[in-house]
mmCIF file of C-alpha atoms in Angstrom:
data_model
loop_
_atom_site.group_PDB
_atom_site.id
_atom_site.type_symbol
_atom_site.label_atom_id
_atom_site.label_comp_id
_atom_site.label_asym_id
_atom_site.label_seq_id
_atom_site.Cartn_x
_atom_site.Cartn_y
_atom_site.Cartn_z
ATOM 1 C CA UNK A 20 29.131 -5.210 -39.974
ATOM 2 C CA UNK A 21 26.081 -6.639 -38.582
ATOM 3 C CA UNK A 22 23.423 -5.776 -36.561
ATOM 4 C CA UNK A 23 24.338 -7.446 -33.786
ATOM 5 C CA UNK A 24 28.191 -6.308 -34.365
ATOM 6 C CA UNK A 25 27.242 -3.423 -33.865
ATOM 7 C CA UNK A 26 25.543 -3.496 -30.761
ATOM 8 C CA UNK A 27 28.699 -5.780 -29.428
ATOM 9 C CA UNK A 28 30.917 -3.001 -30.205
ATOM 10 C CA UNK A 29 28.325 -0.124 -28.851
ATOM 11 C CA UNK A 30 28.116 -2.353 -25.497
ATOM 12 C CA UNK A 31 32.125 -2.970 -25.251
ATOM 13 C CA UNK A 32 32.716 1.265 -25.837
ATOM 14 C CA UNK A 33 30.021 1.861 -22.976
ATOM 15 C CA UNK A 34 31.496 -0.627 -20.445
ATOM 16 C CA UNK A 35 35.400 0.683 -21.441
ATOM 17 C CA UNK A 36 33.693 4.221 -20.620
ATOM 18 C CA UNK A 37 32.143 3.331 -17.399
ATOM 19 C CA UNK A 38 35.190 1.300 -16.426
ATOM 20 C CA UNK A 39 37.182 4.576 -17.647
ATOM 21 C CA UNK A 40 35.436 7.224 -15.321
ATOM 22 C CA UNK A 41 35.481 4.586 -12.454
ATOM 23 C CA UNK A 42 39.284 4.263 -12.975
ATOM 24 C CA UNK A 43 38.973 8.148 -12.871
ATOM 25 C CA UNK A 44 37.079 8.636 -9.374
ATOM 26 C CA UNK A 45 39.318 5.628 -7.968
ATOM 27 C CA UNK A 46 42.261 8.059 -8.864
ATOM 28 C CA UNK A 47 40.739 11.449 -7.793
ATOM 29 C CA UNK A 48 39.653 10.034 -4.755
ATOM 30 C CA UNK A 49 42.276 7.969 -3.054
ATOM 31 C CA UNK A 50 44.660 11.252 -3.625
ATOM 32 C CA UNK A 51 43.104 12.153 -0.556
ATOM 33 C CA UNK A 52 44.026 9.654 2.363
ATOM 34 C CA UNK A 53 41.715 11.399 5.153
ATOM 35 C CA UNK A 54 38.650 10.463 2.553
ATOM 36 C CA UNK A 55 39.733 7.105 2.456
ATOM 37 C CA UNK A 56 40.134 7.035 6.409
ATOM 38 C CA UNK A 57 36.095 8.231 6.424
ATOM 39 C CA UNK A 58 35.218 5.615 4.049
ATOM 40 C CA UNK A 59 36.950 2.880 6.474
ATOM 41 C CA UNK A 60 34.950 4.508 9.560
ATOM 42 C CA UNK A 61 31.639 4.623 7.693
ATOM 43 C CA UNK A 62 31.788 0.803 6.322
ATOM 44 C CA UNK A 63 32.873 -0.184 9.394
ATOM 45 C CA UNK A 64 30.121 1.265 11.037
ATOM 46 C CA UNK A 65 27.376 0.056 8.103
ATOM 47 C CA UNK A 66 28.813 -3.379 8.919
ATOM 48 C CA UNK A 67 28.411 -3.070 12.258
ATOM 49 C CA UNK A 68 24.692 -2.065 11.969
ATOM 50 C CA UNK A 69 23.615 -4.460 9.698
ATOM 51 C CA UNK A 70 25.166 -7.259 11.497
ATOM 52 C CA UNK A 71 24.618 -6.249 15.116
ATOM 53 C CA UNK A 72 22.222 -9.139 16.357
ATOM 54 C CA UNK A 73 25.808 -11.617 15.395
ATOM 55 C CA UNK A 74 27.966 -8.655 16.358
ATOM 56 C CA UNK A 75 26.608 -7.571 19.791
ATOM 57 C CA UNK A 76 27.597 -9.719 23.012
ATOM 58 C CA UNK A 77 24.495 -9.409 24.353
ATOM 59 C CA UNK A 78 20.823 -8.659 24.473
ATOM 60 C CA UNK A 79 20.953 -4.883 24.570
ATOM 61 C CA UNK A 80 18.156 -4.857 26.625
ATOM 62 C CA UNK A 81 18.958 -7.111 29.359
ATOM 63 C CA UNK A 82 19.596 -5.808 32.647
ATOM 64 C CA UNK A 83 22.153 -7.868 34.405
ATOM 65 C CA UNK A 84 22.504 -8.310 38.284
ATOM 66 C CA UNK A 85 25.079 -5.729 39.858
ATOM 67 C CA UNK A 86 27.335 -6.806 42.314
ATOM 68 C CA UNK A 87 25.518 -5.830 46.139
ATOM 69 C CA UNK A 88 22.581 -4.660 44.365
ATOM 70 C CA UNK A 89 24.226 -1.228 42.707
ATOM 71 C CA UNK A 90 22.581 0.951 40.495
ATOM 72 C CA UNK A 91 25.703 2.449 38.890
ATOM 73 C CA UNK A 92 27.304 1.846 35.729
ATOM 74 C CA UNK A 93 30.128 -0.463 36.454
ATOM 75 C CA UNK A 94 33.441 -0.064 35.307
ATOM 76 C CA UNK A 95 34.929 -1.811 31.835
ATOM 77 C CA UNK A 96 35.821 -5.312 32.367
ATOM 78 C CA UNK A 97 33.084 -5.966 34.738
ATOM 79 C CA UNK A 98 32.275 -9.261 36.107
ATOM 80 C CA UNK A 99 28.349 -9.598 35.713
ATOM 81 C CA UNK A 100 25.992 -12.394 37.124
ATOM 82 C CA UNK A 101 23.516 -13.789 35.192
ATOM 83 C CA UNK A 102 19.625 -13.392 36.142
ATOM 84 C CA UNK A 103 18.733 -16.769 37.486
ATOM 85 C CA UNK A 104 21.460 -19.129 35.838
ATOM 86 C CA UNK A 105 23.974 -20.472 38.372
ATOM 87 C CA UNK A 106 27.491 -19.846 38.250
ATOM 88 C CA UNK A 107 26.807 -18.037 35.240
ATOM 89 C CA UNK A 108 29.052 -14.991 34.520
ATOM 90 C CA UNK A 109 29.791 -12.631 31.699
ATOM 91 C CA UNK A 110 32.334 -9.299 30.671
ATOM 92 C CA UNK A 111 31.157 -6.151 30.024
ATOM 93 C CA UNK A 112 34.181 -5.552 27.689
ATOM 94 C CA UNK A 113 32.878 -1.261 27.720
ATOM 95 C CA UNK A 114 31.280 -1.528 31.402
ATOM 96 C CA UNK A 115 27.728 -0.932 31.550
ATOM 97 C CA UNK A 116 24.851 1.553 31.921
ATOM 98 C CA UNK A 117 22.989 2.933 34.874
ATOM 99 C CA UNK A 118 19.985 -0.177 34.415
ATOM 100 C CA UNK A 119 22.856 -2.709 34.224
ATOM 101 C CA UNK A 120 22.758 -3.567 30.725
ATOM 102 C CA UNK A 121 25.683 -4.270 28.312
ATOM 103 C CA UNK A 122 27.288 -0.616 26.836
ATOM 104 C CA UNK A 123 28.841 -2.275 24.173
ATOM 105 C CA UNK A 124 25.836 -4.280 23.004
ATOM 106 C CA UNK A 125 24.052 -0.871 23.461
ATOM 107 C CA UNK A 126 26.104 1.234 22.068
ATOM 108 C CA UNK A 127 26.189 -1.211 18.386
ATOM 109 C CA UNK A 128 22.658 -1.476 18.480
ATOM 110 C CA UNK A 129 22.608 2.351 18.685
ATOM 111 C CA UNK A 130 24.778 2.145 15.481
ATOM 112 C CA UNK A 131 21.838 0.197 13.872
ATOM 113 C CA UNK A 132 19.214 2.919 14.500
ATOM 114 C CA UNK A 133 21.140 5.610 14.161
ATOM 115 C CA UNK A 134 22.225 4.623 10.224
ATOM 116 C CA UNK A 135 18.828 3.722 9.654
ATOM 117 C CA UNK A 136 17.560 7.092 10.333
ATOM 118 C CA UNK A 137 20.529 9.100 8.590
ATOM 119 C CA UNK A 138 19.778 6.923 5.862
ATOM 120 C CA UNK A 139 15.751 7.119 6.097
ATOM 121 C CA UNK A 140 16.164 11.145 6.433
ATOM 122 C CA UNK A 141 18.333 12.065 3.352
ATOM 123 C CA UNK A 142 15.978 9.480 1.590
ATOM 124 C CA UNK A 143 13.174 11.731 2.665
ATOM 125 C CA UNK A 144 15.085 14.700 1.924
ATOM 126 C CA UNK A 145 16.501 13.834 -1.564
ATOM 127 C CA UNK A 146 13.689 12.788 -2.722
ATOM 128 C CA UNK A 147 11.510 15.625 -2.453
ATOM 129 C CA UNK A 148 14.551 18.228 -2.160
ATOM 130 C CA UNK A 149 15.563 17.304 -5.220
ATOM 131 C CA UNK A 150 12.397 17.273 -7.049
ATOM 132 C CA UNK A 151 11.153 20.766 -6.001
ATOM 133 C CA UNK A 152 14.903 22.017 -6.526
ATOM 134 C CA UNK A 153 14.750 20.780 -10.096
ATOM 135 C CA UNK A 154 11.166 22.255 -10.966
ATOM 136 C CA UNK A 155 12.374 25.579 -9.684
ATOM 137 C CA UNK A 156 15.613 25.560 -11.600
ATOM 138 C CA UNK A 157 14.255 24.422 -14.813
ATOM 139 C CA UNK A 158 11.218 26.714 -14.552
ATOM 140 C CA UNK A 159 13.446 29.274 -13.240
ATOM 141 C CA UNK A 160 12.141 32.771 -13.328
ATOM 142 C CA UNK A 161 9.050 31.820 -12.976
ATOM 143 C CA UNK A 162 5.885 32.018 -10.480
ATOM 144 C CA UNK A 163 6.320 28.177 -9.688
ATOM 145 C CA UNK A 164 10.547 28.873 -9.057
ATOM 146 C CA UNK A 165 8.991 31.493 -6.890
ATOM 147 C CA UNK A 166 6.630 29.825 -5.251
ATOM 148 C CA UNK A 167 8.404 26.686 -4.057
ATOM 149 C CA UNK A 168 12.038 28.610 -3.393
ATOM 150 C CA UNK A 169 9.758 31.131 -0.545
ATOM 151 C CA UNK A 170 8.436 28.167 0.748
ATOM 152 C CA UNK A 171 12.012 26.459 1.189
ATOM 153 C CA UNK A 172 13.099 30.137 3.006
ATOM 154 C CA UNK A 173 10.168 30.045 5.305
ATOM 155 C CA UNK A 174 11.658 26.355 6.366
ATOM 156 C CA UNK A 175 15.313 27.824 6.006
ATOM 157 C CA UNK A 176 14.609 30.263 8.487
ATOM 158 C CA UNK A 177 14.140 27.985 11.248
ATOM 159 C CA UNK A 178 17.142 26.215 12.860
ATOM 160 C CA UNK A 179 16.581 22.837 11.926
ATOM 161 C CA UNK A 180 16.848 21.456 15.300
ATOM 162 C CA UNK A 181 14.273 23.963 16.611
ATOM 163 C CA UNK A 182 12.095 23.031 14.075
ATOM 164 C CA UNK A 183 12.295 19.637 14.432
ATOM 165 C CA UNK A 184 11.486 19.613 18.147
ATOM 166 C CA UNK A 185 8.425 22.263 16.980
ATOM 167 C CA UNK A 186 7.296 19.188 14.839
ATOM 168 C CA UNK A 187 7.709 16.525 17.336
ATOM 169 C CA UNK A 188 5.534 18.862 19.702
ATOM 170 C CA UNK A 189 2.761 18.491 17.730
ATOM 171 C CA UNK A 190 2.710 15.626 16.613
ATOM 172 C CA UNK A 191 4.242 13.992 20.144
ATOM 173 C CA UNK A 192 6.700 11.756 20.688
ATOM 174 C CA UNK A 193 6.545 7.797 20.520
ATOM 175 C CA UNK A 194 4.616 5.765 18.737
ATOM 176 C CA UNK A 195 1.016 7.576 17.573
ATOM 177 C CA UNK A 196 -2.317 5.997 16.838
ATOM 178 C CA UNK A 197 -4.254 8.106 14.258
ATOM 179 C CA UNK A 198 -6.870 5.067 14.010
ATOM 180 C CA UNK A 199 -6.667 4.069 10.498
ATOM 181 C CA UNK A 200 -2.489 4.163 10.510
ATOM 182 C CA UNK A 201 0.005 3.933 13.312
ATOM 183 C CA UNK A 202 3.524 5.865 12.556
ATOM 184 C CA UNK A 203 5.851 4.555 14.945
ATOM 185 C CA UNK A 204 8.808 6.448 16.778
ATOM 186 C CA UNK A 205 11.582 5.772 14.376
ATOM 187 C CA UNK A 206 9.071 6.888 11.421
ATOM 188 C CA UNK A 207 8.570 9.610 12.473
ATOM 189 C CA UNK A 208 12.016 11.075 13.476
ATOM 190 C CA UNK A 209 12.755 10.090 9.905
ATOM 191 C CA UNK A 210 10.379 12.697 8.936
ATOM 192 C CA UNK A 211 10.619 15.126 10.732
ATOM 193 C CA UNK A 212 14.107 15.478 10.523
ATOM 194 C CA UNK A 213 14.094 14.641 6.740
ATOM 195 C CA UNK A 214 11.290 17.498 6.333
ATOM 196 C CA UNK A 215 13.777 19.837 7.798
ATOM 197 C CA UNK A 216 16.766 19.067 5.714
ATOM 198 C CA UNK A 217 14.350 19.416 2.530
ATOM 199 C CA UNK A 218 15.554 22.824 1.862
ATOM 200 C CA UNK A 219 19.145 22.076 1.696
ATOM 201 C CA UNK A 220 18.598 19.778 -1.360
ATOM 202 C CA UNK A 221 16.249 21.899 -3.117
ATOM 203 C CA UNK A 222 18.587 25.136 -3.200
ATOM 204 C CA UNK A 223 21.538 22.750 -3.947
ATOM 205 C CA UNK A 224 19.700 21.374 -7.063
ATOM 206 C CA UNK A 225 18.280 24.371 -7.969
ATOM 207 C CA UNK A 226 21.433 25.996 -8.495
ATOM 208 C CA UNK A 227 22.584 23.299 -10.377
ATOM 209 C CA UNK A 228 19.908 22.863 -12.775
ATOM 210 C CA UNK A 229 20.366 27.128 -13.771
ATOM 211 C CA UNK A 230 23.749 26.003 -14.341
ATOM 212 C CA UNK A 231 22.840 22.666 -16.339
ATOM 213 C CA UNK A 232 20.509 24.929 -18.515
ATOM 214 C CA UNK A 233 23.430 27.070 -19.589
ATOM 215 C CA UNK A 234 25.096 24.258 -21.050
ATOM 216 C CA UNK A 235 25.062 23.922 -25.105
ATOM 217 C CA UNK A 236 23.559 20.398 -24.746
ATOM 218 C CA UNK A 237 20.276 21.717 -23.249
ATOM 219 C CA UNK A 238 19.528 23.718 -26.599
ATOM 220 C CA UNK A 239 20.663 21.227 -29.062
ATOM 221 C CA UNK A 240 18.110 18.962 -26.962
ATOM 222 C CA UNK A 241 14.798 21.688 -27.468
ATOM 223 C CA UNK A 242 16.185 22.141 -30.706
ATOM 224 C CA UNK A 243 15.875 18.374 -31.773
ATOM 225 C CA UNK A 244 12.032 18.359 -29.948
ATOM 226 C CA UNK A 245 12.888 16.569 -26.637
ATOM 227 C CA UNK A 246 10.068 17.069 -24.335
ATOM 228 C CA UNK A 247 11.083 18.762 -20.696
ATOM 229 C CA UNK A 248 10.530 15.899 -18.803
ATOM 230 C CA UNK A 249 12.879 14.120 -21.121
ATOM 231 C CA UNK A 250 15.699 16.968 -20.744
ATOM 232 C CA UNK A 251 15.233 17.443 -17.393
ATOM 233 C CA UNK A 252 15.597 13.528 -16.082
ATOM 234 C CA UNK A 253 17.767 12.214 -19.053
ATOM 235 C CA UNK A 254 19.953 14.490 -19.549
ATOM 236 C CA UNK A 255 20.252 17.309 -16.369
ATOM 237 C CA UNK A 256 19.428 14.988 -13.171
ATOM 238 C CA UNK A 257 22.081 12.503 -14.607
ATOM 239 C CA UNK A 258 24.709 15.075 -14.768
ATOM 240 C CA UNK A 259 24.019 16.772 -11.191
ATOM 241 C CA UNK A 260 24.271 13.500 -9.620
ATOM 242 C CA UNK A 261 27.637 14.005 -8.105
ATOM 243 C CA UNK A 262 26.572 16.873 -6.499
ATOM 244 C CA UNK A 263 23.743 15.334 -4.815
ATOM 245 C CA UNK A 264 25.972 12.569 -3.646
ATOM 246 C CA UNK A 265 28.348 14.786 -2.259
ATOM 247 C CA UNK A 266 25.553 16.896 -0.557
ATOM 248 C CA UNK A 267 23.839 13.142 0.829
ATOM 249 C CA UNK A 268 27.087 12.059 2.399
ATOM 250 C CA UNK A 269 28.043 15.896 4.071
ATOM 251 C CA UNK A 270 23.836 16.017 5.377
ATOM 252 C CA UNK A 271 24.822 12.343 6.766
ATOM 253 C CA UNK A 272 26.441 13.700 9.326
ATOM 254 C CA UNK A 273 24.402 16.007 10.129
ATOM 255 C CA UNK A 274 21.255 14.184 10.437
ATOM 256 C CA UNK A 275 23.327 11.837 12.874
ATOM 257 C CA UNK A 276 23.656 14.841 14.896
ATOM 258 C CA UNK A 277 20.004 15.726 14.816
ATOM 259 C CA UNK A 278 19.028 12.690 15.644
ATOM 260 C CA UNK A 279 21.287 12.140 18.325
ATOM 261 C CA UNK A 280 20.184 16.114 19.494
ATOM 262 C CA UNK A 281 16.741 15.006 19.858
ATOM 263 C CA UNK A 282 17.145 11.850 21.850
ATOM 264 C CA UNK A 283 19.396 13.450 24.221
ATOM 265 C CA UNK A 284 16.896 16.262 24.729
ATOM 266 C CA UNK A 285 14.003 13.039 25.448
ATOM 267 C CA UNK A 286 11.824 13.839 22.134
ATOM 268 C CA UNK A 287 13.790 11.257 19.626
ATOM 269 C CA UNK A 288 13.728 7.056 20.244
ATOM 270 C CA UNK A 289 12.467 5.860 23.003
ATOM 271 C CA UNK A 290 13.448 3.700 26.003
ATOM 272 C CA UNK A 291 14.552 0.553 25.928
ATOM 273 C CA UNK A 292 15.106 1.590 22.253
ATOM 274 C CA UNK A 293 19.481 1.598 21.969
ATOM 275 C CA UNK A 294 20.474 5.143 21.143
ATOM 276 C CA UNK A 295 23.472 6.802 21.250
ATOM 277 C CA UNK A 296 21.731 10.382 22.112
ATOM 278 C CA UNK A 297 19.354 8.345 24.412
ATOM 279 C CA UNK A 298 22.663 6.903 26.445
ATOM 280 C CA UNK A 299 24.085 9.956 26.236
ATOM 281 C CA UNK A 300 21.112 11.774 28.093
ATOM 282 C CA UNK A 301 20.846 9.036 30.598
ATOM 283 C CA UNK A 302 24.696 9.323 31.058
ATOM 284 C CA UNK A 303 24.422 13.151 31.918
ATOM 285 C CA UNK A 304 23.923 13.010 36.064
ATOM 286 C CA UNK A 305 27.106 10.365 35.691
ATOM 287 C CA UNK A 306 29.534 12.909 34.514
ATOM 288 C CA UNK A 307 30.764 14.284 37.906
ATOM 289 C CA UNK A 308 30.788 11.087 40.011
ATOM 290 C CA UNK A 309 33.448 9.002 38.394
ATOM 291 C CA UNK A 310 31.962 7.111 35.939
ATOM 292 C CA UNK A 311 33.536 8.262 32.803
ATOM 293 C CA UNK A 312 32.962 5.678 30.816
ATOM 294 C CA UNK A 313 29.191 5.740 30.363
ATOM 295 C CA UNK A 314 28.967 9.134 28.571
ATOM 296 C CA UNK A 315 32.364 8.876 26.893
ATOM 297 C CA UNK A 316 32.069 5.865 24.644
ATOM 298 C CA UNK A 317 28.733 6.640 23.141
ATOM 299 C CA UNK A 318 30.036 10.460 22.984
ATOM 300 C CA UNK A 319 33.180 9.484 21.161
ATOM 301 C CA UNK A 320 30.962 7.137 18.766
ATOM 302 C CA UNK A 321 29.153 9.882 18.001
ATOM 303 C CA UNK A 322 32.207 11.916 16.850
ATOM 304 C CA UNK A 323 33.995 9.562 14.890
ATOM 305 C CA UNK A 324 30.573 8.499 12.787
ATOM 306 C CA UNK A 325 29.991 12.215 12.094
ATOM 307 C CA UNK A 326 34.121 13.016 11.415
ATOM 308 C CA UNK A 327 33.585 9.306 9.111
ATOM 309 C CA UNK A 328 31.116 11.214 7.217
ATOM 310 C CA UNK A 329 32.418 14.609 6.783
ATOM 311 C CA UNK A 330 35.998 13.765 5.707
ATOM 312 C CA UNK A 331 34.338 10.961 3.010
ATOM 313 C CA UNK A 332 31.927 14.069 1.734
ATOM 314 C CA UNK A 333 35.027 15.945 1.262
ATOM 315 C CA UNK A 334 37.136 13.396 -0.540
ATOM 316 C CA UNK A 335 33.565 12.614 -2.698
ATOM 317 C CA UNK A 336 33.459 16.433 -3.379
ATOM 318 C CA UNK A 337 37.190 16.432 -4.996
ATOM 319 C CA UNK A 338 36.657 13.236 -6.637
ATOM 320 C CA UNK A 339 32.976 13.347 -7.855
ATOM 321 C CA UNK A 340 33.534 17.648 -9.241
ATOM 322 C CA UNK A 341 36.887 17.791 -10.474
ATOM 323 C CA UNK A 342 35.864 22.189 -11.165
ATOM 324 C CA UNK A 343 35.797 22.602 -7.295
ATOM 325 C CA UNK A 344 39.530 20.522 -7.196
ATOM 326 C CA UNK A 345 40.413 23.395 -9.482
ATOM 327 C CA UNK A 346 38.728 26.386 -8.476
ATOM 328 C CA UNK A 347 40.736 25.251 -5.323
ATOM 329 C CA UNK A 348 44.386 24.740 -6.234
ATOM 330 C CA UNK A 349 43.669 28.027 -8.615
ATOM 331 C CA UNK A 350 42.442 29.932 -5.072
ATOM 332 C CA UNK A 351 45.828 28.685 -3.840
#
């Protein structure tokens, strides 16, 4: 055979591979219909956010007249007037808010920053979570593995949330100056937030890597005079992935939850910024005079993003780590 026979056939045994394992997780995963349910809930809400200028009725921060000059959220199905057009007239399909402006529009737009911040934090998170968490487990033993795993208890030992808001106390909330950069708002929920959840990756990886370096492969690797940085990103990192996955989607929800903690309590976005926690916090002298509407729809939002997530982690976790499918059913 030829050279280039060979590196057909090579290429054609790696794709039928690939397509193999694919064909694998398709099968491990769809066994579980609540996972696929989550998935459904989470693209429908990524579609949602990336597409919410086309999506969204209206501007989500317009504040339309109210009938007699009201201040309360109107009801869903509302008739509103349009600032100086004639005869002009729109539907607020979800009602709106207590400054007259679309819930629905709102509430998608709310979608938009709220992804972009899960996202942004377990960017943060995985990212240096992971890297620490590796250099500890490969080290392990060692006064670097001690070193960065005390540092990750001191965080651990702070409710994230509390920490969070400790964070956003110093360094104050909204956009910040510091002369030769300006971090705006959103930036800087990211991080703080993200800087919070650090931990949670690093221990994860950590124990993975001690288990990696158990594995046969590892020593047949040192033994053939692969460098560490080689054995640790070729051949370790590739095969913890689906654990970091699995860990990214589950922290999803949670980081919507933080985020959505810290608006409601005033120290996350900002007005006229759309957030669900933010509508939610605005919503909270509604609850007892009738208007139901403006702090259930963002509320129940809220719940089925963070139920999206948590039920796709799980179905990820028995797909991605077929040992915890079986550790399972043998617990059983």
């Amino acid at each position: 055979m030829t050279t280039k026979e060979v590196t057909k056939v090579k290429q054609e045994a790696q794709t039928s591979e690939h397509r193999s394992q694919f064909e694998q997780f398709w099968r491990e995963f769809r066994k579980n219909r609540l996972s696929i349910v989550g998935a459904v809930i989470i693209g429908l809400t990524l579609f949602a956010a990336i597409f919410a200028p086309v999506i969204a009725p209206h501007d989500p921060a317009t504040q339309f007249d109210a009938p007699e000059g009201e201040h309360n959220p109107l009801p869903p199905g509302s008739t509103l007037l349009v600032e100086g057009e004639s005869n002009a007239e729109i539907t607020a399909y979800l009602g709106t808010d207590n400054h007259g402006r679309d819930l629905l529009s709102r509430m998608i737009f709310g979608l938009r920053t709220l992804m972009m911040i899960s996202i942004g934090v377990n960017l943060v998170a995985m990212t240096v979570g992971i890297t620490l968490g590796a250099i500890a487990g490969y080290l392990g033993n060692s006064w670097v593995d001690e070193t960065i795993m005390r540092a990750m208890d001191i965080i651990l030992s702070f409710p994230s949330l509390i920490l969070a808001i400790a964070i956003i106390g110093i360094l104050g909330a909204g956009k910040t100056d510091y002369g030769w950069i300006v971090v705006p708002n959103l930036a800087k929920i990211i991080f703080v937030i993200g800087f919070a959840y650090i931990p949670r990756f690093a221990r994860v990886m950590r124990s993975a890597v001690l288990k990696e370096m158990e594995e046969d492969y590892v020593d047949a690797a040192k033994s053939l005079g692969a460098s560490d940085s080689h054995i640790l990103t070729r051949d370790i990192l590739v095969n913890t992935i689906p654990i970091v996955v699995v860990q990214a989607t589950l922290y999803m929800a949670t980081a919507v939850l933080a985020s959505a903690g810290l608006s409601f309590l005033g120290l996350g976005l900002q007005p006229p910024t759309a957030s669900l926690g933010l509508m939610l916090s605005n919503a909270r002298s509604f609850v007892y005079s009738g208007q139901w509407w403006f702090p259930v729809f963002p509320g129940l939002a809220l719940m089925i993003i963070i139920l999206g997530f948590n039920l796709l982690g799980d179905g990820l976790r028995d797909a991605l780590d077929p040992r915890y499918s079986q550790e399972g059913s043998n617990d059983q």
